[in-house]
XYZ file of C-alpha atoms in Angstrom:
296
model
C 0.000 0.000 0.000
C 1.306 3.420 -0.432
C 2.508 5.042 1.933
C 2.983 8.732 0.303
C 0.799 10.522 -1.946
C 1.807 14.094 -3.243
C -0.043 16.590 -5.624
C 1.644 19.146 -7.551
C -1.130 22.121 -9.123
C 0.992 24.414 -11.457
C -2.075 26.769 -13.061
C -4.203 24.443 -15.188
C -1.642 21.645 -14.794
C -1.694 18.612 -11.971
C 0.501 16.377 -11.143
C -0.216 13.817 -8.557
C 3.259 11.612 -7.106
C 2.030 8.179 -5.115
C 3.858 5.359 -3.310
C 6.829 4.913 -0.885
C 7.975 7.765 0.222
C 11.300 7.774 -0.623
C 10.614 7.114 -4.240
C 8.293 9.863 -4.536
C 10.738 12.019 -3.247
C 13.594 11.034 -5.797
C 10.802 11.491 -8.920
C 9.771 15.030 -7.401
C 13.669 16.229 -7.436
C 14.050 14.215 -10.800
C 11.194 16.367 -12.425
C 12.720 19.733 -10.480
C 15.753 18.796 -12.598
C 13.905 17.974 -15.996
C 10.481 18.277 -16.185
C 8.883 20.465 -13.660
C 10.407 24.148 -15.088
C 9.496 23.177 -19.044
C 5.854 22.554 -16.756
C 5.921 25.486 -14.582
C 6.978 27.740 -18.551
C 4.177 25.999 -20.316
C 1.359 26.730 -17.022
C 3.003 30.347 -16.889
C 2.626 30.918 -20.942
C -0.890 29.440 -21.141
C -1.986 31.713 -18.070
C 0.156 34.767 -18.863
C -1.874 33.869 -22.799
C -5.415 33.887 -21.176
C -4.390 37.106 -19.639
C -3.344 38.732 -22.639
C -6.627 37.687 -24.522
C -8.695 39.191 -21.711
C -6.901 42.320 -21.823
C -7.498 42.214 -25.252
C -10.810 41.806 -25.199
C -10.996 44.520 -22.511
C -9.405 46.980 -24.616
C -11.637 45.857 -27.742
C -14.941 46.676 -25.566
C -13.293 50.337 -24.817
C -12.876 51.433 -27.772
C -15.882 49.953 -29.292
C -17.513 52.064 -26.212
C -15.183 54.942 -26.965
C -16.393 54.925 -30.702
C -19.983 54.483 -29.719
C -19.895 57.039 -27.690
C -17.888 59.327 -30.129
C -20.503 58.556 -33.071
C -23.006 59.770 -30.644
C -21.461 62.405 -29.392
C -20.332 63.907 -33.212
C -24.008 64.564 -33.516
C -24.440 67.387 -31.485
C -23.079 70.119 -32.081
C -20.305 71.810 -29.717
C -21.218 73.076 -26.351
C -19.478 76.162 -26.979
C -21.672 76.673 -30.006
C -24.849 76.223 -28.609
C -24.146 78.986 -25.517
C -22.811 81.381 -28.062
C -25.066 81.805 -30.939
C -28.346 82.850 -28.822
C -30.729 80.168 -29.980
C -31.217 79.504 -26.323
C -33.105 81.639 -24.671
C -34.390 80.660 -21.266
C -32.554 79.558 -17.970
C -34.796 76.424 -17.347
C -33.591 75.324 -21.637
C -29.813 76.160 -20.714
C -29.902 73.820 -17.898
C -31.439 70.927 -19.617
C -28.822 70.908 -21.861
C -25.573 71.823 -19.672
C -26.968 68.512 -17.595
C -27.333 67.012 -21.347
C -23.936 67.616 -22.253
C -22.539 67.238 -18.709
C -24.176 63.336 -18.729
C -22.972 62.028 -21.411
C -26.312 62.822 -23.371
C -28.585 62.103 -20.217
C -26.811 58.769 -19.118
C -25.259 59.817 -15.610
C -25.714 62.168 -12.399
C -24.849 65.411 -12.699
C -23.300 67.423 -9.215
C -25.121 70.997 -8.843
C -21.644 72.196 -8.509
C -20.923 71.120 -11.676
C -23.966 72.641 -13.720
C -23.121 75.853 -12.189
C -19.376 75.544 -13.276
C -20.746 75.348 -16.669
C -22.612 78.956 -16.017
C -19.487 80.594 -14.806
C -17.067 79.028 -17.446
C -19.661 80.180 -20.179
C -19.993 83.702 -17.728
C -23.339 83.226 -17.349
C -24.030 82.750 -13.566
C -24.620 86.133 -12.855
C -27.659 86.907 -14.683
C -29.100 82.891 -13.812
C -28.099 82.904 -10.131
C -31.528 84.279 -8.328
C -33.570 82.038 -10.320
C -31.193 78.831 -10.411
C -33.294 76.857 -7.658
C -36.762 77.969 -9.128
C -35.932 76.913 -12.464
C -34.444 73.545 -11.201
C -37.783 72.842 -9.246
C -39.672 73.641 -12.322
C -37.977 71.350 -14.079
C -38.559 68.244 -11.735
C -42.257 69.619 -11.344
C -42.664 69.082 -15.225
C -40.564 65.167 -14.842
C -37.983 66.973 -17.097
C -35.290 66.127 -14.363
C -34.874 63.785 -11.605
C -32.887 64.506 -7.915
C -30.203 61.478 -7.888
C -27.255 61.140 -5.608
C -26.766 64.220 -4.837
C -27.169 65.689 -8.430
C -29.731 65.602 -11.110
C -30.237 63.284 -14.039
C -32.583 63.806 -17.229
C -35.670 61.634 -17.616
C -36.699 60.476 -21.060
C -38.859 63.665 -21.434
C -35.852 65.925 -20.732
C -33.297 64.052 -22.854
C -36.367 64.447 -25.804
C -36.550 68.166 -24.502
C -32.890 68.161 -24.701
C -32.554 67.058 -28.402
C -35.754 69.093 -29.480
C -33.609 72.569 -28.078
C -30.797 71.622 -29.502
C -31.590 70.749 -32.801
C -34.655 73.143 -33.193
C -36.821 70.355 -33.669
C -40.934 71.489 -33.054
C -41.184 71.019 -28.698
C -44.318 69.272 -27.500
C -47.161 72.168 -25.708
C -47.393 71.910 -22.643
C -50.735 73.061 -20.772
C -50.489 75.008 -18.093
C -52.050 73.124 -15.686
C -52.265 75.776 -12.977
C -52.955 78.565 -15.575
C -55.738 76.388 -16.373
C -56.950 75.711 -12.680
C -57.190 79.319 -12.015
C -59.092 80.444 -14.969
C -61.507 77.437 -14.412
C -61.940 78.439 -10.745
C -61.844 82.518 -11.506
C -64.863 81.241 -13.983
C -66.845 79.821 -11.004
C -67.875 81.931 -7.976
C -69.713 80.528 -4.733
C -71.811 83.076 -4.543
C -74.922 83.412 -2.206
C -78.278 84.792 -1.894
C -78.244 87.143 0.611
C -81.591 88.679 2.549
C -82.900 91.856 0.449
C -86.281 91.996 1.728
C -87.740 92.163 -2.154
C -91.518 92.000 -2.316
C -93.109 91.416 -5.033
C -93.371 94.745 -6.699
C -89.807 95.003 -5.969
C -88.736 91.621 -8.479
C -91.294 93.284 -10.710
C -89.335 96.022 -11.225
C -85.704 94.400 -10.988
C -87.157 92.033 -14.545
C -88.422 95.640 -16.016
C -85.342 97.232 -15.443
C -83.972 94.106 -17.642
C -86.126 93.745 -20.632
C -85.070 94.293 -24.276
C -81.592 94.580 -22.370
C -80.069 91.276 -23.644
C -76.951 92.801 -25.570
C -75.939 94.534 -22.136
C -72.288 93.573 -21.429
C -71.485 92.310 -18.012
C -69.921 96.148 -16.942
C -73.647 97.069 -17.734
C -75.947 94.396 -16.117
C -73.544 95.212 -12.398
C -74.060 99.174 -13.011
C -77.837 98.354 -13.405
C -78.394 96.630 -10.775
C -76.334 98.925 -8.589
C -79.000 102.013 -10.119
C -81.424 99.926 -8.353
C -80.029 99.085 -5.479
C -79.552 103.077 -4.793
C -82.635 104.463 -5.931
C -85.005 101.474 -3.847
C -82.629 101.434 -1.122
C -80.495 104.039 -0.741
C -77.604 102.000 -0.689
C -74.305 102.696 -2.251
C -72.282 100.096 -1.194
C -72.832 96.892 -2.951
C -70.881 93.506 -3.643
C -70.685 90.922 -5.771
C -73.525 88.435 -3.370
C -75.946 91.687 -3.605
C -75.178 91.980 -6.937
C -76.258 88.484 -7.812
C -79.167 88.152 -5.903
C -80.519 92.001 -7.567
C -79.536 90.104 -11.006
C -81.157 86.038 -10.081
C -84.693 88.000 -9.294
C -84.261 90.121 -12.291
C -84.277 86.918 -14.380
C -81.005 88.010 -16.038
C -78.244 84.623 -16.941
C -75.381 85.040 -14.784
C -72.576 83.362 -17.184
C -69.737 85.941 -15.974
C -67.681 86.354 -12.950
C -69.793 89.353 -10.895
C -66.089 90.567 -9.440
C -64.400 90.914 -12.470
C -67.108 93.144 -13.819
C -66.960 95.169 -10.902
C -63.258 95.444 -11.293
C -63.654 96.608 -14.766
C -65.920 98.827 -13.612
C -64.345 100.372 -11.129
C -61.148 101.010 -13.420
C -63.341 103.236 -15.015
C -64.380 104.685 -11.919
C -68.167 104.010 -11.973
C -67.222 102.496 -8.387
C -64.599 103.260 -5.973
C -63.372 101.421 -3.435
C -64.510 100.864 0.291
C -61.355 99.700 2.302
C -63.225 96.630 3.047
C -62.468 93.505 0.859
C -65.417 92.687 -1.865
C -66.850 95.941 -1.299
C -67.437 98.592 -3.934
C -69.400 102.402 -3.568
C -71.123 103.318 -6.825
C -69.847 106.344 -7.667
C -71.587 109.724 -9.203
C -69.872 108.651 -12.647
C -71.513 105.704 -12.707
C -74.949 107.038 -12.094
C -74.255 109.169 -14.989
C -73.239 106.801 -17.070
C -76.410 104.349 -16.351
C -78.701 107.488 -16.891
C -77.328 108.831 -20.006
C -76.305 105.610 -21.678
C -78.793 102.701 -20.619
C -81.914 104.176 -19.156
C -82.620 106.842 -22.348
């Protein structure tokens, strides 16, 4: 039985010594002599061979990478170009595409620090400075940008934003949602009925006042009902709730906004104001200008 057994690994190559002990020691030192440093060249050339096509294959991939990214990158025209020859115009457009550039076309985080190096190197921090922060939260408002890592990185919409300033390609409209909000709520008014004490004679009148009137403009039907208001109740300070309930018992379609009307009407001075908020005093001009113009 043996009484030794030895194994040799030299890289990808094994060798594996078994028996009497003394034997095994005489073919080790034989093969140290012969053998076992041709071995130890060959295991050394194929792994020093692997080595050298890996690298090779790394340094294929980088500069099929490099020339990717240089095809891509010959596309656009130069940075320098683009801040020079005032196709840009606004702050929130020039940062899109300083993070564009700064990204490697919208691929990686960009630092703050680094968008604003941009502005000074191009010396345009100055004039964007107060509004830097605004126009960056405007931008990740409309999903143009996204906070990452202490930076900011371009979304698909801004990298299509990005491309679109660049090249002067047509940019998709954007509502304005909150333009649209507050025209749609200026448009409706809670308004209420408030307690007038009208009798019947008194609604009579109001729907007189009204008739054959239909081409008034909205300046007109307030002024009217504040000539009412006056001469039944000797009231000159009126609102836009008094104002509607004068104009729901006169029959008259309120499809306007009450307080813009008397706005409009009171920058031509048929009313002035009270001090008090919502409150308007009709004014001697615009008695006049209901007497002369839409009672004759």
């Amino acid at each position: 039985m043996a009484d030794f057994k030895l194994k040799i690994n030299l890289g990808e190559t094994s060798i594996e010594l078994e028996g009497e002990g003394t034997l095994v020691k005489e073919i080790l030192n034989d093969l140290k002599e012969t053998g076992l440093g041709i071995l130890a060249k060959v295991s050394t050339n194929q792994n020093d061979k692997a080595s050298s096509i890996d690298n090779c294959n790394i340094e294929n991939n980088a500069i099929i990478n490099a020339e990717e990214t240089s095809t891509e990158s010959s596309e656009y025209p130069s940075l320098n170009d683009l801040m020079y020859n005032g196709s840009i115009k606004s702050e929130s457009d020039r940062i899109i595409v300083f993070i564009h550039y700064l990204s490697s076309f919208g691929q990686n985080v960009v630092s703050e620090i680094a968008i604003k190096e941009n502005y000074q190197g191009f010396n345009l921090w100055k004039k964007a400075r107060s509004n830097f922060k605004t126009n960056i939260k405007k931008l990740i408002r409309a999903k143009k940008i996204s906070s990452a890592d202490n930076g900011y990185i371009l979304t698909q919409k801004g990298r299509d934003d990005a491309d679109a300033i660049i090249f002067g390609k047509p940019r998709e409209k954007e509502v304005k949602k909150d333009k649209a909000n507050k025209s749609a709520k200026n448009n409706f008014t809670n308004y209420q009925n408030v307690e007038l004490n009208l009798t019947r004679e008194d609604k009579a009148g109001l729907i007189q006042l009204y008739v054959n009137k239909e081409s008034l403009n909205t300046v007109d039907k307030v002024l009217l009902a504040s000539h009412w208001y006056k001469s039944n109740r000797q009231e000159n300070i009126i609102n836009k709730d008094i104002v509607f309930t004068l104009l729901r018992n006169a029959n008259v379609s309120i499809t306007f906004s009450i307080q813009d009307a008397l706005g409009n009407a009171k920058k031509k001075n048929y009313y002035s104001k009270t001090g008090k908020a919502g409150e308007y005093e009709f004014s001697y001009l615009g008695e006049d200008y209901v007497a002369n113009k839409l009672l004759t």
